Amino acid sequence: MMKQELMEPETIKKPETKKQKVSITDLPGVGAATAEKLMAVGYSDLMSIAVATPAELIDSTGMTDALAKKIIAVARSSLDMGFETGEDYLKRRERVDKITTGSKDFDTLLGGGLETGAIVECFGEFGSGKTQLGHALAVNTQLLKNEKNPVAVYIDTENTFRPERIKQIAQGLGLDPSKVLKSIKVAKAYNSDHQMLLAEKIEDLIKSQELNVKTVIVDSLTAHFRAEFIGRGTLADRQQKLNRHMHVLLKLADMYNLCVYVTNQVMAKPDMFFGDPTQAIGGHIVAHASTFRVYLRKGKKGSRVAKLVDSPNLPEGEASFYVETSGLKDIK
Ligand code: GTP
Ligand code: MG
């Protein structure tokens, strides 16, 4: 506080406004055509270029090695690469809100619900409840106490979004179903590029339409990527694109203090003889970018079991619940 009062406000503000104005078309050697190519493959802002490797930029645009290195360097130097004090960080943590799953036990496993400012990944076999949790979250976003007109964005890649389910879950909570439906923005993604573009458009929704987006659901995160990139030759390309997609989602979570919920299928691991022979799609790219990772499986008597496999500050553990017409419920 003291320090700021002593400084000339001019000297503090100037570099910041200059930094904010730089966009990818301001980078040296990047004309309209190159900018368009970069945008088309998801490099829509300076941060995405600052964290890219030269090889990634060359692959996607055909630019020269020298230019790729140069624009990465310029992007890096024109960005605040984000150190903040522990105190500022704590202040941001204090803003973190929790969205309930509907089940107290499941919430407890997650430290009170799904956190805003984070990516929560749920992976599990078909019918394990990933989509049902997505629907529950879209509705339960309305239960956030400190938010005015909270909105959930649902990116549906498998054509499994059902407004009827939203109505049922809303009714179960005593909420007005049509009001809840109005608070959810749904978009179908037809392929992985479309999916990436939709994720990038969320920022526009927040800015230009002034929507208070608190939850972003991507169901499924990996299905299109998995279907489009078959065979080993293209695995690196797939991971690179997925990485960029995760980066966009993480930035949204961080900048707008919203919760990103992504679902992920599992594949059989035939060489595994002990434990659970399944593995999440997307490998370390998705695992690494997710703040919380939950493994869902079918349990006894039609129940579902959630296992927390990765979290920054919570112990590993399990919780059981039922998927019911009115949402996710505790086992009594
Ligand atoms: P994939 O997308 O195929 O990988 O599966 P998923 O994990 O998304 O499964 P999903 O969330 O679609 O779970 C489907 C299960 O939820 C069904 O098998 C039902 O058991 C349960 N379910 C879905 N709708 C209802 C409902 O209205 N009432 C009840 N009681 N259960 C439901
Ligand atoms: Mg599903």
Coordinates of C-alpha atoms and ligand atoms in Angstrom, one line a residue:
M1 CA 0.0 0.0 0.0
M2 CA 2.6 2.5 1.1
K3 CA 4.8 1.8 -1.8
Q4 CA 2.0 2.5 -4.3
E5 CA 1.1 5.8 -2.8
L6 CA 4.7 6.9 -3.1
M7 CA 5.1 6.0 -6.7
E8 CA 3.9 8.0 -9.6
P9 CA 0.7 6.3 -10.8
E10 CA 1.9 7.0 -14.3
T11 CA 5.0 4.9 -13.9
I12 CA 3.0 2.0 -12.6
K13 CA 0.3 2.0 -15.2
K14 CA 2.1 2.7 -18.4
P15 CA 3.9 -0.6 -19.0
E16 CA 0.7 -2.5 -18.1
T17 CA -1.5 -0.9 -20.6
K18 CA 1.2 -1.3 -23.2
K19 CA 1.4 -5.0 -22.5
Q20 CA -2.3 -5.5 -22.6
K21 CA -2.6 -4.0 -26.0
V22 CA -0.2 -6.4 -27.7
S23 CA -2.0 -9.1 -29.6
I24 CA -0.7 -11.8 -31.9
T25 CA -0.9 -9.6 -35.0
D26 CA 1.5 -7.2 -33.3
L27 CA 4.2 -9.8 -33.2
P28 CA 7.1 -9.1 -35.6
G29 CA 6.7 -11.0 -38.9
V30 CA 3.2 -12.1 -38.2
G31 CA 0.9 -10.8 -40.9
A32 CA -2.8 -11.4 -41.3
A33 CA -2.3 -14.8 -43.1
T34 CA 0.0 -16.2 -40.4
A35 CA -2.2 -14.8 -37.7
E36 CA -5.1 -16.6 -39.2
K37 CA -3.2 -19.9 -39.4
L38 CA -2.2 -19.5 -35.8
M39 CA -5.7 -18.8 -34.7
A40 CA -7.1 -21.7 -36.7
V41 CA -5.0 -24.1 -34.7
G42 CA -5.7 -22.5 -31.4
Y43 CA -2.9 -20.0 -30.8
S44 CA -5.3 -17.2 -30.2
D45 CA -3.4 -15.2 -27.6
L46 CA 0.1 -14.3 -26.6
M47 CA 0.2 -16.7 -23.7
S48 CA -0.5 -19.7 -26.0
I49 CA 2.5 -18.6 -28.1
A50 CA 4.7 -17.8 -25.1
V51 CA 4.3 -21.4 -23.8
A52 CA 4.6 -23.1 -27.3
T53 CA 7.7 -24.7 -28.6
P54 CA 9.2 -23.5 -32.0
A55 CA 8.5 -27.0 -33.4
E56 CA 4.8 -26.7 -32.6
L57 CA 4.5 -23.3 -34.3
I58 CA 6.4 -24.5 -37.4
D59 CA 4.3 -27.6 -37.7
S60 CA 1.0 -25.7 -37.6
T61 CA 1.9 -22.8 -39.8
G62 CA 4.9 -23.7 -41.8
M63 CA 6.8 -20.6 -40.6
T64 CA 10.6 -20.5 -40.4
D65 CA 12.5 -21.6 -37.4
A66 CA 13.9 -18.2 -36.9
L67 CA 10.5 -16.5 -37.0
A68 CA 9.0 -19.1 -34.6
K69 CA 11.8 -18.5 -32.1
K70 CA 11.5 -14.8 -32.4
I71 CA 7.8 -14.5 -31.9
I72 CA 8.0 -16.9 -28.9
A73 CA 10.6 -14.6 -27.4
V74 CA 8.6 -11.4 -28.1
A75 CA 5.4 -13.0 -26.7
R76 CA 7.3 -14.0 -23.5
S77 CA 8.8 -10.6 -23.0
S78 CA 5.5 -8.8 -23.5
L79 CA 3.7 -10.9 -21.0
D80 CA 3.7 -10.7 -17.3
M81 CA 4.7 -14.3 -16.8
G82 CA 2.8 -14.4 -13.6
F83 CA 4.6 -14.2 -10.3
E84 CA 2.5 -13.1 -7.5
T85 CA 3.0 -12.9 -3.7
G86 CA 1.9 -15.7 -1.5
E87 CA -0.5 -13.2 0.0
D88 CA -2.2 -12.4 -3.3
Y89 CA -2.4 -16.1 -4.0
L90 CA -4.1 -16.7 -0.6
K91 CA -6.6 -13.9 -1.5
R92 CA -7.4 -15.7 -4.7
R93 CA -7.8 -19.0 -2.8
E94 CA -10.3 -17.2 -0.6
R95 CA -12.5 -16.6 -3.6
V96 CA -12.7 -20.3 -4.4
D97 CA -16.3 -21.6 -4.3
K98 CA -17.5 -25.2 -4.3
I99 CA -20.2 -26.6 -6.5
T100 CA -22.1 -29.5 -4.9
T101 CA -22.3 -32.9 -6.7
G102 CA -25.6 -33.5 -4.9
S103 CA -24.1 -36.2 -2.7
K104 CA -22.6 -35.1 0.6
D105 CA -20.2 -38.0 0.7
F106 CA -18.9 -37.2 -2.8
D107 CA -18.6 -33.5 -1.9
T108 CA -16.6 -34.4 1.3
L109 CA -14.2 -36.5 -0.9
L110 CA -13.6 -33.4 -2.9
G111 CA -13.2 -31.1 0.1
G112 CA -16.7 -29.7 -0.1
G113 CA -17.6 -30.0 -3.8
L114 CA -16.0 -29.1 -7.2
E115 CA -13.7 -26.1 -6.8
T116 CA -13.9 -23.0 -8.9
G117 CA -10.6 -21.9 -10.4
A118 CA -9.8 -25.6 -11.2
I119 CA -10.2 -28.3 -13.7
V120 CA -11.8 -31.4 -12.4
E121 CA -11.4 -34.5 -14.6
C122 CA -13.7 -37.5 -14.2
F123 CA -12.7 -40.7 -16.0
G124 CA -14.4 -44.0 -16.0
E125 CA -16.1 -46.6 -18.2
F126 CA -19.4 -46.2 -20.0
G127 CA -22.3 -45.8 -17.7
S128 CA -20.2 -44.9 -14.7
G129 CA -22.0 -41.6 -14.3
K130 CA -19.7 -39.0 -15.9
T131 CA -22.5 -37.4 -17.9
Q132 CA -25.0 -37.6 -15.1
L133 CA -22.5 -35.6 -12.9
G134 CA -22.2 -33.1 -15.7
H135 CA -26.0 -32.6 -15.7
A136 CA -26.1 -32.3 -11.9
L137 CA -23.3 -29.7 -12.0
A138 CA -25.1 -27.7 -14.6
V139 CA -28.1 -27.5 -12.3
N140 CA -26.2 -27.2 -9.0
T141 CA -24.4 -24.1 -10.3
Q142 CA -27.6 -22.3 -9.4
L143 CA -26.9 -23.1 -5.7
L144 CA -23.8 -21.0 -5.5
K145 CA -24.7 -18.5 -2.8
N146 CA -22.4 -15.6 -3.6
E147 CA -23.1 -15.4 -7.3
K148 CA -25.7 -13.4 -9.2
N149 CA -27.3 -15.3 -12.1
P150 CA -24.6 -17.9 -12.4
V151 CA -24.4 -19.6 -15.8
A152 CA -23.2 -23.1 -16.8
V153 CA -21.8 -23.7 -20.2
Y154 CA -22.1 -27.3 -21.5
I155 CA -20.0 -28.4 -24.5
D156 CA -21.6 -31.6 -25.6
T157 CA -19.5 -33.7 -27.9
E158 CA -21.4 -37.0 -27.7
N159 CA -24.9 -35.7 -28.1
T160 CA -25.9 -36.8 -24.6
F161 CA -27.1 -33.5 -23.2
R162 CA -30.7 -34.0 -22.2
P163 CA -32.8 -31.0 -21.1
E164 CA -35.3 -33.4 -19.6
R165 CA -32.7 -34.5 -17.1
I166 CA -31.9 -30.9 -16.2
K167 CA -35.7 -30.4 -15.5
Q168 CA -35.8 -33.5 -13.3
I169 CA -32.7 -32.5 -11.3
A170 CA -34.0 -28.9 -10.9
Q171 CA -37.3 -30.2 -9.7
G172 CA -35.6 -32.4 -7.2
L173 CA -34.0 -29.3 -5.7
G174 CA -37.3 -27.3 -5.8
L175 CA -35.9 -25.0 -8.4
D176 CA -37.9 -23.6 -11.4
P177 CA -36.9 -25.9 -14.3
S178 CA -37.4 -23.3 -17.0
K179 CA -35.3 -20.8 -15.1
V180 CA -32.5 -23.4 -14.7
L181 CA -32.7 -24.3 -18.4
K182 CA -32.2 -20.6 -19.3
S183 CA -29.1 -20.5 -17.1
I184 CA -27.4 -23.2 -19.2
K185 CA -25.7 -22.5 -22.5
V186 CA -25.3 -25.7 -24.5
A187 CA -23.3 -26.2 -27.7
K188 CA -22.7 -29.3 -29.6
A189 CA -19.1 -29.9 -30.8
Y190 CA -18.9 -31.7 -34.1
N191 CA -15.2 -32.4 -34.1
S192 CA -12.1 -31.6 -32.1
D193 CA -11.5 -28.3 -33.9
H194 CA -15.0 -27.2 -33.2
Q195 CA -14.7 -28.2 -29.6
M196 CA -11.5 -26.1 -29.2
L197 CA -13.2 -23.1 -30.9
L198 CA -16.2 -23.4 -28.6
A199 CA -13.9 -23.4 -25.6
E200 CA -12.2 -20.2 -26.9
K201 CA -15.6 -18.6 -27.5
I202 CA -16.5 -18.8 -23.8
E203 CA -14.4 -15.8 -23.0
D204 CA -16.5 -13.8 -25.5
L205 CA -19.7 -15.0 -23.8
I206 CA -18.3 -13.7 -20.5
K207 CA -17.0 -10.4 -21.9
S208 CA -19.5 -9.4 -24.5
Q209 CA -22.7 -10.8 -23.1
E210 CA -21.6 -10.3 -19.5
L211 CA -22.6 -13.7 -18.5
N212 CA -21.4 -14.9 -15.0
V213 CA -20.1 -18.2 -16.2
K214 CA -19.2 -20.3 -13.1
T215 CA -19.1 -23.8 -14.6
V216 CA -17.9 -25.1 -17.9
I217 CA -18.7 -28.8 -18.7
V218 CA -16.9 -30.5 -21.5
D219 CA -18.5 -34.0 -22.0
S220 CA -16.5 -35.7 -23.4
L221 CA -13.1 -34.0 -23.4
T222 CA -11.4 -36.7 -25.3
A223 CA -13.9 -38.6 -27.5
H224 CA -13.3 -36.5 -30.7
F225 CA -9.6 -36.4 -30.2
R226 CA -9.5 -40.2 -29.8
A227 CA -11.7 -40.8 -32.8
E228 CA -9.9 -38.4 -35.2
F229 CA -6.3 -39.3 -34.4
I230 CA -6.0 -43.0 -34.9
G231 CA -2.7 -44.8 -35.0
R232 CA 0.7 -43.9 -33.5
G233 CA 1.9 -41.6 -36.2
T234 CA -0.6 -38.9 -35.2
L235 CA -0.4 -39.4 -31.4
A236 CA 2.0 -36.5 -31.0
D237 CA -0.3 -34.2 -33.0
R238 CA -3.2 -35.2 -30.9
Q239 CA -1.5 -34.6 -27.6
Q240 CA -0.3 -31.2 -28.8
K241 CA -3.9 -30.2 -29.7
L242 CA -5.2 -31.6 -26.5
N243 CA -2.6 -29.7 -24.6
R244 CA -3.7 -26.4 -26.2
H245 CA -7.3 -27.2 -25.4
M246 CA -6.5 -27.8 -21.8
H247 CA -4.5 -24.6 -21.7
V248 CA -7.5 -22.6 -22.9
L249 CA -9.7 -24.3 -20.2
L250 CA -7.2 -23.8 -17.5
K251 CA -6.9 -20.1 -18.3
L252 CA -10.7 -19.7 -18.2
A253 CA -10.8 -21.4 -14.8
D254 CA -8.0 -19.2 -13.5
M255 CA -9.1 -15.9 -14.9
Y256 CA -12.8 -16.1 -14.2
N257 CA -12.7 -18.2 -11.1
L258 CA -15.0 -20.8 -12.7
C259 CA -15.1 -24.6 -12.4
V260 CA -14.2 -26.6 -15.5
Y261 CA -15.5 -30.2 -15.4
V262 CA -14.2 -32.6 -18.1
T263 CA -15.0 -36.2 -18.7
N264 CA -12.7 -38.8 -20.1
Q265 CA -13.1 -42.4 -21.2
V266 CA -10.9 -45.2 -20.2
M267 CA -9.2 -47.7 -22.4
A268 CA -8.4 -51.3 -21.6
K269 CA -4.8 -51.9 -20.6
P270 CA -4.3 -55.5 -21.8
D271 CA -0.9 -55.8 -20.3
M272 CA -2.0 -55.1 -16.8
F273 CA -2.7 -58.1 -14.6
F274 CA -3.1 -56.5 -11.2
G275 CA -5.4 -53.7 -10.0
D276 CA -7.8 -52.0 -12.3
P277 CA -7.0 -52.7 -15.9
T278 CA -8.1 -49.4 -17.2
Q279 CA -6.3 -46.2 -18.1
A280 CA -7.6 -42.7 -18.9
I281 CA -7.4 -41.4 -22.4
G282 CA -5.3 -38.4 -23.0
G283 CA -2.4 -39.6 -20.9
H284 CA -0.3 -37.3 -19.0
I285 CA -1.4 -34.2 -20.9
V286 CA -4.9 -34.3 -19.4
A287 CA -3.8 -35.7 -16.1
H288 CA -1.2 -33.0 -15.7
A289 CA -3.5 -30.1 -16.6
S290 CA -6.3 -31.3 -14.3
T291 CA -6.3 -30.0 -10.8
F292 CA -8.5 -32.8 -9.4
R293 CA -8.8 -36.3 -10.9
V294 CA -11.7 -38.6 -10.1
Y295 CA -12.0 -42.2 -11.2
L296 CA -15.7 -43.3 -11.4
R297 CA -16.8 -46.9 -11.5
K298 CA -19.9 -49.0 -11.0
G299 CA -20.3 -50.3 -7.4
K300 CA -22.6 -52.7 -5.6
K301 CA -26.4 -52.7 -6.1
G302 CA -26.4 -50.1 -8.8
S303 CA -24.3 -47.6 -6.9
R304 CA -21.3 -45.6 -8.2
V305 CA -18.0 -45.2 -6.6
A306 CA -15.8 -42.1 -7.0
K307 CA -12.1 -42.4 -6.2
L308 CA -10.0 -39.3 -5.8
V309 CA -6.8 -40.1 -7.5
D310 CA -5.1 -36.7 -7.7
S311 CA -5.5 -33.5 -5.8
P312 CA -3.2 -30.7 -4.6
N313 CA -4.3 -30.8 -1.0
L314 CA -6.7 -33.6 -0.2
P315 CA -6.0 -37.2 0.7
E316 CA -6.9 -40.0 -1.7
G317 CA -10.1 -41.7 -0.9
E318 CA -13.4 -43.1 -2.1
A319 CA -17.1 -42.2 -1.8
S320 CA -20.2 -44.1 -3.0
F321 CA -23.4 -42.6 -4.3
Y322 CA -26.5 -43.3 -6.4
V323 CA -27.5 -41.7 -9.6
E324 CA -31.2 -41.0 -9.2
T325 CA -33.8 -39.3 -11.2
S326 CA -33.4 -36.2 -9.0
G327 CA -29.6 -36.2 -9.3
L328 CA -26.6 -37.7 -7.4
K329 CA -27.6 -38.9 -3.9
D330 CA -25.9 -40.3 -0.8
I331 CA -26.3 -44.0 0.0
K332 CA -28.5 -43.9 3.1
Ligands
GTP1 P1 -20.3 -42.9 -21.3 O1 -20.6 -41.5 -21.7 O2 -21.0 -43.9 -22.1 O3 -18.8 -43.1 -21.1 O4 -20.9 -43.1 -19.8 P2 -21.1 -42.0 -18.6 O5 -20.1 -42.3 -17.6 O6 -21.3 -40.7 -19.1 O7 -22.5 -42.6 -18.0 P3 -23.8 -41.7 -17.7 O8 -23.5 -40.6 -16.8 O9 -24.5 -41.5 -18.9 O10 -24.5 -42.8 -16.8 C1 -25.6 -43.5 -17.2 C2 -26.3 -44.2 -16.1 O11 -26.9 -43.2 -15.2 C3 -27.4 -45.1 -16.5 O12 -26.9 -46.4 -16.7 C4 -28.3 -45.0 -15.4 O13 -27.9 -46.0 -14.4 C5 -28.1 -43.7 -14.7 N1 -29.2 -42.8 -15.1 C6 -29.3 -41.9 -16.1 N2 -30.4 -41.3 -16.1 C7 -31.1 -41.7 -15.0 C8 -32.3 -41.3 -14.4 O14 -33.1 -40.5 -15.0 N3 -32.7 -41.9 -13.3 C9 -31.9 -42.8 -12.7 N4 -32.3 -43.4 -11.6 N5 -30.7 -43.2 -13.2 C10 -30.3 -42.6 -14.3
MG2 MG -21.3 -39.8 -21.0

